[in-house]
XYZ file of C-alpha atoms in Angstrom:
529
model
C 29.754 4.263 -11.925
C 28.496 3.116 -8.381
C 27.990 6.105 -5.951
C 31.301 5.225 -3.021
C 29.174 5.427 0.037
C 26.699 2.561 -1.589
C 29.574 0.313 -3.438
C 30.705 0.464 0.333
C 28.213 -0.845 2.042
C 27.394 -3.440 -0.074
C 31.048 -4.856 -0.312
C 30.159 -7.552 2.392
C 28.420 -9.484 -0.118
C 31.357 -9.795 -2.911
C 32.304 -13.292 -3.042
C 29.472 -14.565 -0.580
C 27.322 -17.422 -1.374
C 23.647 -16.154 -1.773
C 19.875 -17.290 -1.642
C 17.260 -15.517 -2.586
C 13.642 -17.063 -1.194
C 10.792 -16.507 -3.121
C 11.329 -15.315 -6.681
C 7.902 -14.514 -7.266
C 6.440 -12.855 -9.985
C 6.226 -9.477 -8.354
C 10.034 -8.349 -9.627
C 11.033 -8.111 -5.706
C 13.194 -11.277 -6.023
C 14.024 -10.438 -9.522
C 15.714 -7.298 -8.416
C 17.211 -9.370 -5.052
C 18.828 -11.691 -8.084
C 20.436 -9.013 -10.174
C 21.562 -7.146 -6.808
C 23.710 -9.706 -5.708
C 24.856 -10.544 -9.125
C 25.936 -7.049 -9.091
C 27.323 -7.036 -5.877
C 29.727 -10.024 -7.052
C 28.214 -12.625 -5.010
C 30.259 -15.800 -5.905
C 26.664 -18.047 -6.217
C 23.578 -17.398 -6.006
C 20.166 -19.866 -5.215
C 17.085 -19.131 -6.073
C 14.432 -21.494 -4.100
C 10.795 -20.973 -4.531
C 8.103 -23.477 -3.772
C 6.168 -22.351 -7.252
C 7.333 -24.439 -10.725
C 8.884 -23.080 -13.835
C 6.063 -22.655 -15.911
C 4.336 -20.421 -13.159
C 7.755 -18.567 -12.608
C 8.470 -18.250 -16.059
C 8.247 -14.390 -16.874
C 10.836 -13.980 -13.732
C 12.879 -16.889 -14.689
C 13.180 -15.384 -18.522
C 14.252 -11.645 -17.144
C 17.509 -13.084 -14.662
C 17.849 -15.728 -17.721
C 21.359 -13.891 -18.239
C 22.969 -14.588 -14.578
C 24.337 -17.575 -13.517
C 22.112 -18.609 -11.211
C 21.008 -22.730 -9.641
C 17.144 -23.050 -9.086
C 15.372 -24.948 -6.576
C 11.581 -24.923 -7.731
C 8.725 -26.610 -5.703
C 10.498 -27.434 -2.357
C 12.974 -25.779 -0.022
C 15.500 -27.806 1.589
C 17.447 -26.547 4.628
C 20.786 -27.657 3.843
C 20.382 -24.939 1.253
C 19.773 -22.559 3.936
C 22.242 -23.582 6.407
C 24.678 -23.115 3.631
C 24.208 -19.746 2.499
C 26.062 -16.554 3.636
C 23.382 -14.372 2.922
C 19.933 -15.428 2.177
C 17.263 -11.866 0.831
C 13.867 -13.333 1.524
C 10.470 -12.404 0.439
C 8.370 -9.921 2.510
C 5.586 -12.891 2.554
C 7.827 -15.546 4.622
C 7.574 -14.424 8.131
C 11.307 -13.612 10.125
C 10.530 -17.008 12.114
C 10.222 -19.421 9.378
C 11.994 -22.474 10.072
C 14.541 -22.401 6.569
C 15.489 -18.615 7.789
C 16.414 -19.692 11.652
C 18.398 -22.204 10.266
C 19.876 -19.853 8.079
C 20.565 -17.689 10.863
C 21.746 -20.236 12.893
C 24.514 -21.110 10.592
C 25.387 -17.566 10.237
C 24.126 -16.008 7.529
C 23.265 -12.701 7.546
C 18.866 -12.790 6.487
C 16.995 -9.590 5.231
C 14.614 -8.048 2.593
C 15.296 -5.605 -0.527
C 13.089 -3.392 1.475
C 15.773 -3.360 4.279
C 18.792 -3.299 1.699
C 17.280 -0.287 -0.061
C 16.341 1.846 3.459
C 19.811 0.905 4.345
C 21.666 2.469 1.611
C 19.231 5.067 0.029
C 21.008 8.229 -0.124
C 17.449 10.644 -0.455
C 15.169 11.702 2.102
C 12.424 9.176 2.264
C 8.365 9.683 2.817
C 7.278 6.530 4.171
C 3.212 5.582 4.162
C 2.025 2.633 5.574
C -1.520 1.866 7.230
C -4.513 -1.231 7.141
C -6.497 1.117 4.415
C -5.866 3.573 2.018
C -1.950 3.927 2.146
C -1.850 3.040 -2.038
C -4.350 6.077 -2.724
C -2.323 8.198 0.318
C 1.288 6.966 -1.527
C 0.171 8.197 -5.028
C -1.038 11.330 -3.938
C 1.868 12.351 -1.984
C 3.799 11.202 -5.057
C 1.599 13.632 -7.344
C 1.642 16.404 -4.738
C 5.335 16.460 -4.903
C 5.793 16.228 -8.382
C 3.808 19.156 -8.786
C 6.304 21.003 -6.701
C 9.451 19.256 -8.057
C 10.569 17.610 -11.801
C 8.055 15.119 -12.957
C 8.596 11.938 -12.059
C 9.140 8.886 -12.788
C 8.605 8.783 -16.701
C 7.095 5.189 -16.450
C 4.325 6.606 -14.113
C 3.490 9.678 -15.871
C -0.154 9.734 -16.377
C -0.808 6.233 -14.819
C -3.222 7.610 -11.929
C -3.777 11.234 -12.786
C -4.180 13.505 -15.794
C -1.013 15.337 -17.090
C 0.576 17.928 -16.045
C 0.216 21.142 -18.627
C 4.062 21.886 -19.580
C 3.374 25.524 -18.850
C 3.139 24.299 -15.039
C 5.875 22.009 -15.012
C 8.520 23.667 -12.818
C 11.606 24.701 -14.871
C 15.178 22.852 -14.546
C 17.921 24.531 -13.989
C 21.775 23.463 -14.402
C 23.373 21.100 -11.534
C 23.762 21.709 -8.554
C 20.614 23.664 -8.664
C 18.703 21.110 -10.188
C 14.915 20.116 -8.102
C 14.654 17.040 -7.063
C 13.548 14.077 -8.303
C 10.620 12.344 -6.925
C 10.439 8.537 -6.858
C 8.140 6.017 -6.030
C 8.786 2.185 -4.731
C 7.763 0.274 -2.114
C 4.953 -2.078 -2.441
C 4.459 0.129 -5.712
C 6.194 0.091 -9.053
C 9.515 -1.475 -10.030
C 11.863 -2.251 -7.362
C 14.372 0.394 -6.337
C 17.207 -1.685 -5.189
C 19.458 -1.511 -8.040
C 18.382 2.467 -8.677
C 20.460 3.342 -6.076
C 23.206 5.321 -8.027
C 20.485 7.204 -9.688
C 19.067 8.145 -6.768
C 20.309 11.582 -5.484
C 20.937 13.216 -2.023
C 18.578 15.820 -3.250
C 16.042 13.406 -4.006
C 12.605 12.176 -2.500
C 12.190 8.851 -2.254
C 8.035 7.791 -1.823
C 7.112 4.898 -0.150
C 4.605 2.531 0.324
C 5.137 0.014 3.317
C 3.626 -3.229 4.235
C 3.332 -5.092 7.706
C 5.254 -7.339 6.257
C 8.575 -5.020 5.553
C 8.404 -3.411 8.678
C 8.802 -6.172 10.293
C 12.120 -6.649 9.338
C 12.858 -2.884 10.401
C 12.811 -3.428 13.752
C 15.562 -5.741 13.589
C 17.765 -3.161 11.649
C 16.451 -0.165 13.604
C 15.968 1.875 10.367
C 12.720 3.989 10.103
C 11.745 6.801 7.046
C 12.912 10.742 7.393
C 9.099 11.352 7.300
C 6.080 8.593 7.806
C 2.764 8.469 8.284
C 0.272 5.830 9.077
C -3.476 5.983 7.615
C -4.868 3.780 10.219
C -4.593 0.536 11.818
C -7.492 -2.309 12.026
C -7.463 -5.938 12.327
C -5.458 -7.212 9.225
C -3.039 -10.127 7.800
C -4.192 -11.733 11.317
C -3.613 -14.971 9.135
C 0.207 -13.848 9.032
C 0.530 -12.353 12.370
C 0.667 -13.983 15.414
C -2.122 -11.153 16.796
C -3.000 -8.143 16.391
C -0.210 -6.310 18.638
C 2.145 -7.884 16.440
C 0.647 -6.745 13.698
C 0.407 -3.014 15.087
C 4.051 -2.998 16.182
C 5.072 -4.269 12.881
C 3.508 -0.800 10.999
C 5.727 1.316 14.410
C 8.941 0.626 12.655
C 7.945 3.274 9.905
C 8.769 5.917 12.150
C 10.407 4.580 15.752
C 13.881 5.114 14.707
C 16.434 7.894 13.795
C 14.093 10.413 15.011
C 11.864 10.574 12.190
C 8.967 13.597 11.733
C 6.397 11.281 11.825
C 2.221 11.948 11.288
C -0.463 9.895 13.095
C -4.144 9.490 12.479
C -6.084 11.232 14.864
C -9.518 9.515 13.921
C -8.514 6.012 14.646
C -8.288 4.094 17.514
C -5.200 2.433 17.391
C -3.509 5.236 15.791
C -4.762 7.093 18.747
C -3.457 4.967 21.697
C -0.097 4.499 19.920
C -0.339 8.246 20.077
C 0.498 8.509 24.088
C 3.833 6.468 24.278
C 5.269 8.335 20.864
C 8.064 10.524 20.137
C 7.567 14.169 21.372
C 7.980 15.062 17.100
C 5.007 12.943 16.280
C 1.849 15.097 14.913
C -1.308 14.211 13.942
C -4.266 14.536 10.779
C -7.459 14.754 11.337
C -11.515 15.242 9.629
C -12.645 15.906 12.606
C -10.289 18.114 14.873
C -8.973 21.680 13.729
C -6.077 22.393 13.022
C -3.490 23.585 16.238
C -2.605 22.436 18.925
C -4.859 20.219 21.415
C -4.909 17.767 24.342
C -5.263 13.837 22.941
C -5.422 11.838 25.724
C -3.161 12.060 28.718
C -0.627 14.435 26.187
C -0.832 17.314 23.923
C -0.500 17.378 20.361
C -0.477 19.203 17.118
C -2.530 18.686 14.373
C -0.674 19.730 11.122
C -3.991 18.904 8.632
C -6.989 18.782 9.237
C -10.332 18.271 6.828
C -13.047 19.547 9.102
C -16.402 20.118 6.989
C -14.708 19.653 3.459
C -12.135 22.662 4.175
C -8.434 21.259 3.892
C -6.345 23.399 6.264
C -2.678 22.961 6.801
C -0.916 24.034 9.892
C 2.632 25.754 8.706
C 5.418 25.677 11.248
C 6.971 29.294 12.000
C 8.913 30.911 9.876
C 11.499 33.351 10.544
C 10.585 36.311 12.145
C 7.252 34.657 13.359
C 6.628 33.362 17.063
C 3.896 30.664 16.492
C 2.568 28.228 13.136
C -0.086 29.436 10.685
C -2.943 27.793 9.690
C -3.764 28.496 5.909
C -6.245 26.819 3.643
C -5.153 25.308 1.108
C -7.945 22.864 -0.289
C -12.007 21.574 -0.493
C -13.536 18.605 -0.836
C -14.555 19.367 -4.135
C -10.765 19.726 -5.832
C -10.825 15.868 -4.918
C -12.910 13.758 -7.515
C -12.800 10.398 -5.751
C -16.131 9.102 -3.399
C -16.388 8.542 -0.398
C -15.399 10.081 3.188
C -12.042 7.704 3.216
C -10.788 8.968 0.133
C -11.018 12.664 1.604
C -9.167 11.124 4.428
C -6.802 9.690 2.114
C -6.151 13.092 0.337
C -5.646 15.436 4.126
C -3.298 12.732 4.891
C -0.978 13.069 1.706
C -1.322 17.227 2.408
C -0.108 16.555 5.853
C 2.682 14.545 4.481
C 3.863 17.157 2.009
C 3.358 19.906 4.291
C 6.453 18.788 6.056
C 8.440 18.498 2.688
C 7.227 21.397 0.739
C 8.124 24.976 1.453
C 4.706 26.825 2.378
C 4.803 28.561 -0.648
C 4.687 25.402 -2.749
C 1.509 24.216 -0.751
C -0.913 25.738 -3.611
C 0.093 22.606 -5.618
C -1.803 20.285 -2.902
C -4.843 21.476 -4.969
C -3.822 20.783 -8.062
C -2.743 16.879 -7.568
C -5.921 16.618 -6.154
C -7.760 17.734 -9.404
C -5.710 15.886 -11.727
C -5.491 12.655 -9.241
C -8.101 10.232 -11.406
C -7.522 7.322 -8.591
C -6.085 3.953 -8.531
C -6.614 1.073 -10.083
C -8.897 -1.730 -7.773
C -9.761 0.878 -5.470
C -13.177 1.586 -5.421
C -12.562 2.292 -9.480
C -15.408 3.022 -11.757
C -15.487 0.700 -14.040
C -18.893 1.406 -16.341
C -22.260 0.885 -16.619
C -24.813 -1.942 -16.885
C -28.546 -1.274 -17.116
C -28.396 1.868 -16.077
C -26.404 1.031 -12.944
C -22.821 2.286 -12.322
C -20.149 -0.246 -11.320
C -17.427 -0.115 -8.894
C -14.547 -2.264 -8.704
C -13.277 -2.172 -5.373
C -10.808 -5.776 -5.208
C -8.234 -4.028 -3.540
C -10.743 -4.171 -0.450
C -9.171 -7.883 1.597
C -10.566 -6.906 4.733
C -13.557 -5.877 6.505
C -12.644 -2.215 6.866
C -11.752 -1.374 3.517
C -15.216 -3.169 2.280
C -16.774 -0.604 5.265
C -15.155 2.466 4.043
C -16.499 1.586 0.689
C -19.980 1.022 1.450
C -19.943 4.699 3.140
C -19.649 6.443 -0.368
C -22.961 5.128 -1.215
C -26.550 5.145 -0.064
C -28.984 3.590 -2.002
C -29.696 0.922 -4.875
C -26.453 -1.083 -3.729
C -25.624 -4.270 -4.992
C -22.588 -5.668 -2.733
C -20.442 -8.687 -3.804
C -18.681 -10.515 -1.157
C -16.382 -13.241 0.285
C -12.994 -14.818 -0.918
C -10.405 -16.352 0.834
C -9.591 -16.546 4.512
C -7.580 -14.088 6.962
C -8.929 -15.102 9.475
C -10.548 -12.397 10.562
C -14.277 -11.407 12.786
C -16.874 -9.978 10.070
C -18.801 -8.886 13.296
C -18.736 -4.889 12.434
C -19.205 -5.380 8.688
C -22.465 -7.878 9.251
C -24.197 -5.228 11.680
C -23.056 -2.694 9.064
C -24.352 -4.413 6.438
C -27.743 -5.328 8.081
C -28.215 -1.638 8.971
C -27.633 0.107 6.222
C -30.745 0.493 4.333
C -29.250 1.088 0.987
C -28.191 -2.369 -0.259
C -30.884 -3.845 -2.063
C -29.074 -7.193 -2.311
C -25.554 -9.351 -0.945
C -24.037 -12.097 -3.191
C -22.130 -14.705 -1.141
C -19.145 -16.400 -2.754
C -15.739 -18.112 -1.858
C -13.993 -19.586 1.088
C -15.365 -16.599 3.449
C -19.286 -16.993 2.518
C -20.410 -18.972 5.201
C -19.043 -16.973 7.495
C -19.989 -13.480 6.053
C -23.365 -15.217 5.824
C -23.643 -15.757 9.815
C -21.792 -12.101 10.531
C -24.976 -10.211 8.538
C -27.820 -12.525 9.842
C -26.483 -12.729 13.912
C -26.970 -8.679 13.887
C -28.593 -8.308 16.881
C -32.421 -7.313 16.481
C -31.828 -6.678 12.967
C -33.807 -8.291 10.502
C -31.976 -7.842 7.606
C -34.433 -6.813 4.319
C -32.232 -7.390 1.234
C -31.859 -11.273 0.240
C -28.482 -13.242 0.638
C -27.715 -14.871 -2.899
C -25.247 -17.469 -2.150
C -22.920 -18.285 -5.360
C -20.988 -21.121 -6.460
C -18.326 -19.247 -7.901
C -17.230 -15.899 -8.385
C -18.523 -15.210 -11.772
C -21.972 -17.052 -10.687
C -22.129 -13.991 -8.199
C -21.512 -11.158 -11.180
C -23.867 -12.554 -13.387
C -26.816 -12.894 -10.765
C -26.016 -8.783 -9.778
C -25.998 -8.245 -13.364
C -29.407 -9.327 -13.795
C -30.733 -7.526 -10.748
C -29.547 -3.921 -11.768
C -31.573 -1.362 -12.392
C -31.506 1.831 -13.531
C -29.771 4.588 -10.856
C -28.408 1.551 -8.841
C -24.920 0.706 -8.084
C -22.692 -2.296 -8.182
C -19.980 -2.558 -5.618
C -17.619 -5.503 -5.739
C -15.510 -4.791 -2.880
C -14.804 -8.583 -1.169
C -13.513 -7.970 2.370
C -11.280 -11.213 1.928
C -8.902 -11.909 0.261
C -8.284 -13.290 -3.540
C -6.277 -15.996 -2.950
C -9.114 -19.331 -2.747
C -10.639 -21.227 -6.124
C -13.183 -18.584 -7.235
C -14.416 -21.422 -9.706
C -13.512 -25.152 -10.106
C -9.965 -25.258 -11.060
C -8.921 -21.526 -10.916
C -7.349 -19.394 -8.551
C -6.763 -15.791 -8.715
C -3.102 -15.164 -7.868
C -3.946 -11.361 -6.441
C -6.448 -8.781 -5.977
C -5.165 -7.356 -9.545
C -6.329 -10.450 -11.572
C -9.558 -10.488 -9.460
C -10.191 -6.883 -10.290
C -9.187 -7.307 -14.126
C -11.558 -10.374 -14.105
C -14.338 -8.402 -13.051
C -13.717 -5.481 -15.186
C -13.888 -8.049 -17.954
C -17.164 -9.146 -16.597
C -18.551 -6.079 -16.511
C -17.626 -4.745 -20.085
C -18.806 -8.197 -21.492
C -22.356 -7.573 -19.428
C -22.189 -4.093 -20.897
C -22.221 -4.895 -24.347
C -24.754 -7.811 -23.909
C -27.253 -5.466 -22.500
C -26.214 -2.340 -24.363
């Protein structure tokens, strides 16, 4: 039975005529489909520029609602037609088939914005250029320690069980912990979980640019937020980088959100004077208290100074002033590299405004079980002798930085991909200063330019040869050849995977490009074993 307050607000579409733009094969427009078919919209077009065959595993799970399909073309008299038109987070807000829509009308939004709209739980919101997948998951974990398990579909999927002599007991309704969820730009959907979804609930989520966007227009923002960082990113999206920066805002400027900033990044850091007064701030390199940041003061609720995670506690009754209790090291966290430590005080600050201080022990614990996530700087073997990283999730120069600072010798660095267009300046100096990497291998749309980034470092000469590829797997099997014993493979492409990484094929996301090269690497294994 549909919860009142949710059948409520999504009355308006019963009887509407509906388009949904951009099916995908990412479930989003999927779950857009069966939400208006549940809502009783009276018809519903789907239009996506793709073809059957490549839609087919969407097509096959809404094969049971009545639906008409326009595949490989939009046409605006669809558009101008339609009521109510749910788009895809991809198409930007001023696309021309959405003003039209508009125009005519209609009212045009997201599932993101649908679900913020109506979700009855308290919502964690994450959302930054790097990191915020590793950040979501580990708030997730964190939580669940705390609360019931889960999500049974994600049980074990980035960290080790949980002994059942530590899972926290349920008692009888109403007592009964919350639930913790997890949806966003992660997992299935939660649009038509609604009714599942209690008051008593926590709702984790991880946020792109691209659904914030649309959050400005509604004015909605998450009960709690937090944003990792902000660099140059998607600058082949947004107009500029200001757009692009006061697309990731919306996670926290409305409806006076407890929102946490980082205190380590630029951006983050100007953004930081014109703020809320309830904004705080994370940090690895500023205690933990209170302090002056720039022309204001602020608090920082988490910092990681010298591997020691300490939390600062807001007052409890009877007390005058916060806390500051440890509650972490560096070593509960098994992941490499500085980021990922970043990554981890981030998801403590987060749940240090949800948990109750006594519940802040289980901060340690996700971190030791918390195994990582998958295309994110993920070890993925060995060949001759050498360990191998995939790191695919890494689209823009600062992830493929980050990476590169977990390592310091014997590198073997695969780069290039397609095109955001975005200035490789910082990575090429990087790059031609580092020392460690014994050799670069140059492939895709982005090689040229990586090419000129590394050798126009200015009185650098760089030591370790530039192998320029033909193709993607040319690139692995060169690197493969190279290793040696003790050194270390790091496939981490700062671009993105969308360009013809060999004659005729495409990947169609940084997931196939990783499994490819896990693939790669396991057949390289055996051949050499």
């Amino acid at each position: 039975m549909a919860n009142p307050a949710i059948a409520e607000k999504f009355a308006r579409f019963k009887g509407k005529r509906a388009l949904v733009m951009g099916l995908g094969l990412w479930q989003g427009g999927v779950e857009a489909v069966k939400f208006l078919h549940r809502w009783g919209a009276s018809e519903i077009l789907v239009t996506d520029l793709r073809d059957e065959k490549t839609l087919a595993p969407s097509l096959e799970a809404i094969s049971y609602i009545p639906v008409t399909l326009r595949l490989g073309e939009h046409r605006e008299a669809d558009f101008a037609r339609a009521q109510v038109v749910i788009h895809s987070p991809a198409v930007r807000p001023d696309n021309r088939f959405l003003v039209a829509a508009r125009e005519a009308g209609a009212e045009v939004t997201q599932e993101m914005s649908l679900f913020i709209e109506a979700c009855p739980a308290k919502t964690v919101g994450i959302t930054g250029s790097n990191g915020k997948t590793t950040t979501t998951t580990l708030t997730y974990e964190m939580l669940r320690w705390s609360y019931a398990p889960g999500q049974a579909s994600l049980w074990t999927q980035w960290a080790d069980p949980i002994p059942s002599s530590e899972v926290p007991d349920c008692v009888e309704p109403p007592e009964q912990p919350p639930n913790i969820w997890l949806g966003g730009n992660l997992g299935t959907p939660l649009i038509n979980r609604l009714d599942e979804i209690r008051s008593r609930d926590i709702v984790v989520l991880e946020l792109s640019s691209f659904q914030l966007m649309d959050w400005h227009r509604i004015g909605k923002s998450c009960d709690y937020s937090l944003i990792t960082n902000i660099t140059p990113n998607h600058l082949d999206w947004h107009r500029d980088f200001e757009e692009y920066s006061w697309a990731k805002q919306a996670i926290f400027r409305y409806g006076g959100c407890q929102a946490l900033l980082n205190a380590d990044d630029g951006e983050t850091t100007r953004m930081f004077g014109d703020v809320p007064e309830h904004v705080r701030l994370f940090s690895l390199k500023l205690p933990a208290g209170k302090l002056r940041l720039g022309r204001r003061d602020g608090q920082v609720v988490a910092s990681g100074v010298r591997g020691q995670l300490k939390l600062c506690v807001e007052p409890q009754e009877g007390n005058t002033s916060p806390s500051i209790i440890q509650v972490a090291q560096r070593a509960d966290l098994r992941l490499p590299g500085e980021f990922n430590w970043a990554n981890a005080v981030a998801a403590a600050a987060l749940v240090s405004r949800v948990l109750d201080p006594e519940d802040l022990g289980n901060v340690s614990r996700a971190m030791r079980t918390f195994r990582g996530v998958e295309h994110r700087l993920e070890p993925c073997g060995e060949v001759n002798g050498a360990r191998v990283y995939n790191d695919s999730i890494a689209t823009d120069p600062a992830a493929t930085l980050a990476a590169l600072s977990a390592f310091d010798k014997g590198i073997h660095l695969i780069l290039g991909g397609g095109t955001k267009n975005i200035d490789y300046t910082e990575l090429g100096k990087r790059i031609a200063t580092h020392g460690g990497i014994k050799a670069v291998y140059l492939q895709g749309t982005t090689a040229p330019v990586l090419k000129a980034a590394i050798a126009s470092a200015v009185g650098v000469q760089h030591a370790a040869p530039l192998n320029e590829c033909a193709t993607f797997d040319e690139a692995c099997e060169r690197a493969f050849k190279a290793l040696a014993p003790g050194d270390v493979l790091l496939m981490s492409p700062a671009s993105t995977s969308f360009y013809e990484y060999a004659p005729g094929k495409k990947f169609a996301n940084f997931e196939e490009r990783g499994k490819h090269f896990k693939a790669l690497v396991a057949q390289a294994s055996r051949l050499r074993a």
